[in-house]
Amino acid sequence: MKLTLSVIKADIGSIGGHIQPSSLLLSTVKERVRHDENKLVKDFYVSHTGDDIAILMAHRQGASDAQIHRLAWDAFVAGTAAAKSQGLYGAGQDLLKDSFSGNVRGMGPAVAELEIEERPNEAFLFFAADKTDPGAYNLPLYLAFADPMNTPGLILAPAMSKGFRFVIMDVSCVDGDRVIELNAPEELHDIAALLRDPERFVVESVWSRATGAQAASVSTSRLHNIAGKYTGKDDPVMLVRAQMDFPATGEIIEPFSIGHFVAGGMRGSHNMPLMPVRLNSPISYFDGPPIVSCAAFSVHDAKLTGPVDVFNHPFWDAVRHQVSLKAMDMRRQGFFGAAMLPMAELEYTGIKDKLGKLEERFTIRAAGKEYARMR
Ligand code: F6R
Ligand code: MG
Ligand code: MG
């Protein structure tokens, strides 16, 4: 029987701004899920990354299962009550609908799921990022699954040399899931042409071409599209299987040493470098920098062993230092040019009203009057 790994995450309130949830909030969510343990959910792990709480569940119900999704929804509703009781900021922020309707997709929480034939030694990584959006994983996934400069397994491991299939979603489409499937390595340039625009084209999943097995799953929700207005950044989660036919753990995490610039940070409206952090880290500098955590697990018979905190190693201290310098460097230019996102991606609408009013004051100067106007 297949194993399903479901991770469902939401921001339902945090202490002192958009920083981190309270221990009461975390324990309330945990208890609500534990209540079900050994019924539907075989095992679970609850953690936070910045102000987002993620529930990772191992079960046999399959992907998009109504009962599993309801359990997560109910846990977040219970958590919201706890957040309200403490006056936490943004209590219930990501629960965008009033009542549960069968699947949390489109209701605010982010979802990533893998439905797989469990290997005898199944190893996987759970990533969670805060103060950024799903396109943040484009570059790491491209490098891990399609670039032999990053992943020697693509030339050394026989099962990997056939390459991987990328399913890429156009997240600007609000009519439905608009997706394209592209094969690496043959269509590498096409994949690159889409992934260079991470606000529009987002890797949704990656599949082994040797076995047809799913390798990775990314949450692709855009809160903006659901609510029609700014309600927070999308703060994506991702599950990636590791080893054997898939890239090794080290190959999957290698790209996170770049500290690449992603959309997010303050008011979800800036370009800031992505910092790999320890599990359960808070947010700090400039409502950021955008952070990503990685929990490594083994799973057998739907029971989890782990997590190992992958970015809790001295190596990543050097990366964090470098990312801090990069972040401060970008911040020195304030709102100018590349520091702030382009118009269409700004998460607050105030500037549009401002520019609208200024539009009315622009005039086209009559020819020959250039000097007259200055006097
Ligand atoms: C970014 C984020 C924060 C808030 C900022 C203002 O994703 O969550 O940077 O945008 O702290 O928050 P509000 O508008 O809630 O006062
Ligand atoms: Mg928040
Ligand atoms: Mg968040």
Short mmCIF file of N, CA and C in Angstrom, two decimals, residues 35-116:
data_model
loop_
_atom_site.label_atom_id
_atom_site.label_comp_id
_atom_site.label_asym_id
_atom_site.label_seq_id
_atom_site.Cartn_x
_atom_site.Cartn_y
_atom_site.Cartn_z
N HIS A 35 -4.20 13.84 18.59
CA HIS A 35 -5.50 13.30 18.91
C HIS A 35 -5.92 12.23 17.89
N ASP A 36 -5.45 12.43 16.66
CA ASP A 36 -5.84 11.51 15.57
C ASP A 36 -4.80 10.40 15.37
N GLU A 37 -3.63 10.53 16.02
CA GLU A 37 -2.52 9.64 15.69
C GLU A 37 -2.94 8.18 15.81
N ASN A 38 -2.38 7.38 14.89
CA ASN A 38 -2.68 5.93 14.83
C ASN A 38 -4.10 5.63 14.38
N LYS A 39 -4.80 6.65 13.95
CA LYS A 39 -6.07 6.38 13.28
C LYS A 39 -5.77 6.60 11.79
N LEU A 40 -5.88 7.84 11.33
CA LEU A 40 -5.54 8.10 9.93
C LEU A 40 -4.06 8.38 9.76
N VAL A 41 -3.55 9.23 10.67
CA VAL A 41 -2.16 9.65 10.56
C VAL A 41 -1.28 8.63 11.27
N LYS A 42 -0.33 8.08 10.54
CA LYS A 42 0.55 7.05 11.14
C LYS A 42 1.67 7.70 11.94
N ASP A 43 2.09 8.87 11.50
CA ASP A 43 3.12 9.60 12.23
C ASP A 43 3.09 11.05 11.77
N PHE A 44 3.61 11.96 12.61
CA PHE A 44 3.58 13.37 12.20
C PHE A 44 4.69 14.15 12.87
N TYR A 45 4.93 15.35 12.35
CA TYR A 45 5.94 16.25 12.90
C TYR A 45 5.44 17.68 12.70
N VAL A 46 5.37 18.43 13.79
CA VAL A 46 4.92 19.83 13.71
C VAL A 46 6.10 20.74 14.02
N SER A 47 6.31 21.75 13.18
CA SER A 47 7.43 22.67 13.39
C SER A 47 7.03 24.06 12.91
N HIS A 48 7.89 25.03 13.21
CA HIS A 48 7.64 26.34 12.61
C HIS A 48 8.89 26.85 11.93
N THR A 49 8.69 27.64 10.90
CA THR A 49 9.78 28.35 10.21
C THR A 49 9.31 29.79 10.13
N GLY A 50 9.95 30.69 10.88
CA GLY A 50 9.44 32.05 11.00
C GLY A 50 8.05 31.98 11.60
N ASP A 51 7.09 32.66 10.95
CA ASP A 51 5.74 32.72 11.53
C ASP A 51 4.81 31.62 11.01
N ASP A 52 5.36 30.66 10.27
CA ASP A 52 4.53 29.61 9.67
C ASP A 52 4.63 28.30 10.43
N ILE A 53 3.48 27.66 10.63
CA ILE A 53 3.47 26.34 11.27
C ILE A 53 3.20 25.29 10.20
N ALA A 54 4.05 24.25 10.16
CA ALA A 54 3.85 23.18 9.17
C ALA A 54 3.54 21.88 9.90
N ILE A 55 2.55 21.15 9.36
CA ILE A 55 2.22 19.83 9.88
C ILE A 55 2.62 18.82 8.81
N LEU A 56 3.61 17.99 9.13
CA LEU A 56 4.03 16.92 8.21
C LEU A 56 3.38 15.63 8.68
N MET A 57 2.66 14.96 7.78
CA MET A 57 1.94 13.73 8.18
C MET A 57 2.32 12.57 7.26
N ALA A 58 2.55 11.39 7.86
CA ALA A 58 2.75 10.16 7.08
C ALA A 58 1.48 9.34 7.24
N HIS A 59 0.90 8.90 6.12
CA HIS A 59 -0.39 8.18 6.19
C HIS A 59 -0.59 7.33 4.94
N ARG A 60 -1.74 6.64 4.90
CA ARG A 60 -2.04 5.73 3.77
C ARG A 60 -3.27 6.19 2.99
N GLN A 61 -3.67 7.42 3.18
CA GLN A 61 -4.94 7.90 2.63
C GLN A 61 -4.84 8.41 1.19
N GLY A 62 -3.59 8.57 0.69
CA GLY A 62 -3.41 9.13 -0.65
C GLY A 62 -3.36 10.65 -0.60
N ALA A 63 -2.93 11.25 -1.73
CA ALA A 63 -2.82 12.72 -1.80
C ALA A 63 -4.21 13.34 -1.91
N SER A 64 -4.33 14.59 -1.48
CA SER A 64 -5.59 15.35 -1.55
C SER A 64 -6.73 14.67 -0.81
N ASP A 65 -6.41 13.94 0.26
CA ASP A 65 -7.47 13.23 1.00
C ASP A 65 -8.25 14.20 1.89
N ALA A 66 -9.57 14.14 1.78
CA ALA A 66 -10.42 15.09 2.50
C ALA A 66 -10.23 15.00 4.01
N GLN A 67 -10.08 13.79 4.54
CA GLN A 67 -9.97 13.66 6.00
C GLN A 67 -8.64 14.19 6.53
N ILE A 68 -7.58 13.92 5.77
CA ILE A 68 -6.25 14.43 6.16
C ILE A 68 -6.25 15.97 6.10
N HIS A 69 -6.79 16.49 5.02
CA HIS A 69 -6.83 17.95 4.88
C HIS A 69 -7.70 18.58 5.97
N ARG A 70 -8.81 17.90 6.29
CA ARG A 70 -9.68 18.43 7.34
C ARG A 70 -8.96 18.44 8.69
N LEU A 71 -8.20 17.38 8.94
CA LEU A 71 -7.46 17.32 10.20
C LEU A 71 -6.53 18.53 10.34
N ALA A 72 -5.80 18.84 9.25
CA ALA A 72 -4.88 19.99 9.30
C ALA A 72 -5.68 21.28 9.47
N TRP A 73 -6.77 21.40 8.73
CA TRP A 73 -7.61 22.60 8.82
C TRP A 73 -8.12 22.79 10.25
N ASP A 74 -8.64 21.69 10.83
CA ASP A 74 -9.16 21.76 12.21
C ASP A 74 -8.05 22.14 13.20
N ALA A 75 -6.86 21.60 12.97
CA ALA A 75 -5.74 21.92 13.86
C ALA A 75 -5.41 23.41 13.76
N PHE A 76 -5.47 23.96 12.54
CA PHE A 76 -5.19 25.38 12.37
C PHE A 76 -6.31 26.25 12.95
N VAL A 77 -7.53 25.76 12.87
CA VAL A 77 -8.65 26.50 13.47
C VAL A 77 -8.48 26.52 15.00
N ALA A 78 -8.13 25.36 15.58
CA ALA A 78 -7.89 25.30 17.03
C ALA A 78 -6.72 26.22 17.40
N GLY A 79 -5.67 26.22 16.57
CA GLY A 79 -4.51 27.07 16.81
C GLY A 79 -4.89 28.55 16.75
N THR A 80 -5.77 28.89 15.82
CA THR A 80 -6.19 30.28 15.68
C THR A 80 -6.88 30.76 16.96
N ALA A 81 -7.70 29.88 17.55
CA ALA A 81 -8.37 30.26 18.81
C ALA A 81 -7.32 30.52 19.89
N ALA A 82 -6.28 29.67 19.94
CA ALA A 82 -5.21 29.88 20.92
C ALA A 82 -4.49 31.20 20.64
N ALA A 83 -4.24 31.47 19.35
CA ALA A 83 -3.54 32.71 18.96
C ALA A 83 -4.37 33.93 19.37
N LYS A 84 -5.67 33.85 19.16
CA LYS A 84 -6.55 34.97 19.54
C LYS A 84 -6.54 35.16 21.04
N SER A 85 -6.53 34.04 21.79
CA SER A 85 -6.57 34.13 23.25
C SER A 85 -5.33 34.83 23.81
N GLN A 86 -4.25 34.83 23.03
CA GLN A 86 -3.01 35.50 23.47
C GLN A 86 -2.82 36.84 22.78
N GLY A 87 -3.77 37.21 21.93
CA GLY A 87 -3.63 38.48 21.20
C GLY A 87 -2.48 38.46 20.22
N LEU A 88 -2.17 37.29 19.66
CA LEU A 88 -1.05 37.22 18.72
C LEU A 88 -1.38 37.99 17.44
N TYR A 89 -0.33 38.43 16.76
CA TYR A 89 -0.53 39.22 15.55
C TYR A 89 -0.90 38.31 14.37
N GLY A 90 -1.86 38.76 13.57
CA GLY A 90 -2.26 38.00 12.37
C GLY A 90 -2.91 36.67 12.71
N ALA A 91 -3.65 36.60 13.82
CA ALA A 91 -4.28 35.32 14.20
C ALA A 91 -5.23 34.85 13.10
N GLY A 92 -5.01 33.64 12.64
CA GLY A 92 -5.87 33.06 11.59
C GLY A 92 -5.63 33.65 10.20
N GLN A 93 -4.51 34.35 10.03
CA GLN A 93 -4.25 35.11 8.79
C GLN A 93 -4.39 34.28 7.51
N ASP A 94 -3.91 33.03 7.51
CA ASP A 94 -3.92 32.25 6.26
C ASP A 94 -5.18 31.39 6.09
N LEU A 95 -6.10 31.45 7.03
CA LEU A 95 -7.35 30.69 6.84
C LEU A 95 -8.33 31.63 6.14
N LEU A 96 -8.34 31.54 4.82
CA LEU A 96 -9.03 32.57 4.03
C LEU A 96 -10.51 32.26 3.80
N LYS A 97 -10.93 31.05 4.12
CA LYS A 97 -12.34 30.70 3.94
C LYS A 97 -12.95 30.39 5.30
N ASP A 98 -14.27 30.52 5.38
CA ASP A 98 -14.93 30.35 6.68
C ASP A 98 -15.09 28.89 7.07
N SER A 99 -15.37 28.05 6.07
CA SER A 99 -15.57 26.65 6.45
C SER A 99 -14.84 25.74 5.48
N PHE A 100 -14.48 24.55 5.96
CA PHE A 100 -13.71 23.59 5.19
C PHE A 100 -14.58 22.97 4.10
N SER A 101 -13.99 22.82 2.88
CA SER A 101 -14.82 22.28 1.80
C SER A 101 -14.13 21.13 1.07
N GLY A 102 -13.46 20.25 1.81
CA GLY A 102 -12.96 19.01 1.20
C GLY A 102 -11.47 18.98 0.90
N ASN A 103 -10.84 20.16 0.75
CA ASN A 103 -9.42 20.20 0.39
C ASN A 103 -8.89 21.58 0.77
N VAL A 104 -7.76 21.62 1.48
CA VAL A 104 -7.28 22.95 1.90
C VAL A 104 -6.68 23.76 0.76
N ARG A 105 -6.44 23.11 -0.40
CA ARG A 105 -5.94 23.86 -1.56
C ARG A 105 -6.95 24.95 -1.92
N GLY A 106 -6.47 26.16 -2.12
CA GLY A 106 -7.38 27.25 -2.46
C GLY A 106 -8.05 27.87 -1.25
N MET A 107 -7.68 27.42 -0.05
CA MET A 107 -8.31 27.98 1.16
C MET A 107 -7.31 28.79 1.99
N GLY A 108 -6.05 28.86 1.53
CA GLY A 108 -5.04 29.63 2.25
C GLY A 108 -3.81 28.83 2.62
N PRO A 109 -3.97 27.69 3.34
CA PRO A 109 -2.77 26.93 3.70
C PRO A 109 -2.02 26.41 2.46
N ALA A 110 -0.70 26.26 2.57
CA ALA A 110 0.10 25.70 1.47
C ALA A 110 0.20 24.19 1.65
N VAL A 111 0.23 23.46 0.54
CA VAL A 111 0.25 22.00 0.59
C VAL A 111 1.31 21.44 -0.35
N ALA A 112 2.09 20.48 0.12
CA ALA A 112 2.95 19.68 -0.76
C ALA A 112 2.77 18.23 -0.36
N GLU A 113 2.55 17.35 -1.34
CA GLU A 113 2.29 15.94 -1.02
C GLU A 113 3.03 15.01 -1.96
N LEU A 114 3.48 13.89 -1.42
CA LEU A 114 4.11 12.84 -2.22
C LEU A 114 3.37 11.54 -1.94
N GLU A 115 2.87 10.89 -2.99
CA GLU A 115 2.23 9.58 -2.82
C GLU A 115 3.16 8.58 -3.50
N ILE A 116 3.78 7.69 -2.71
CA ILE A 116 4.92 6.92 -3.25
C ILE A 116 4.89 5.46 -2.82
#
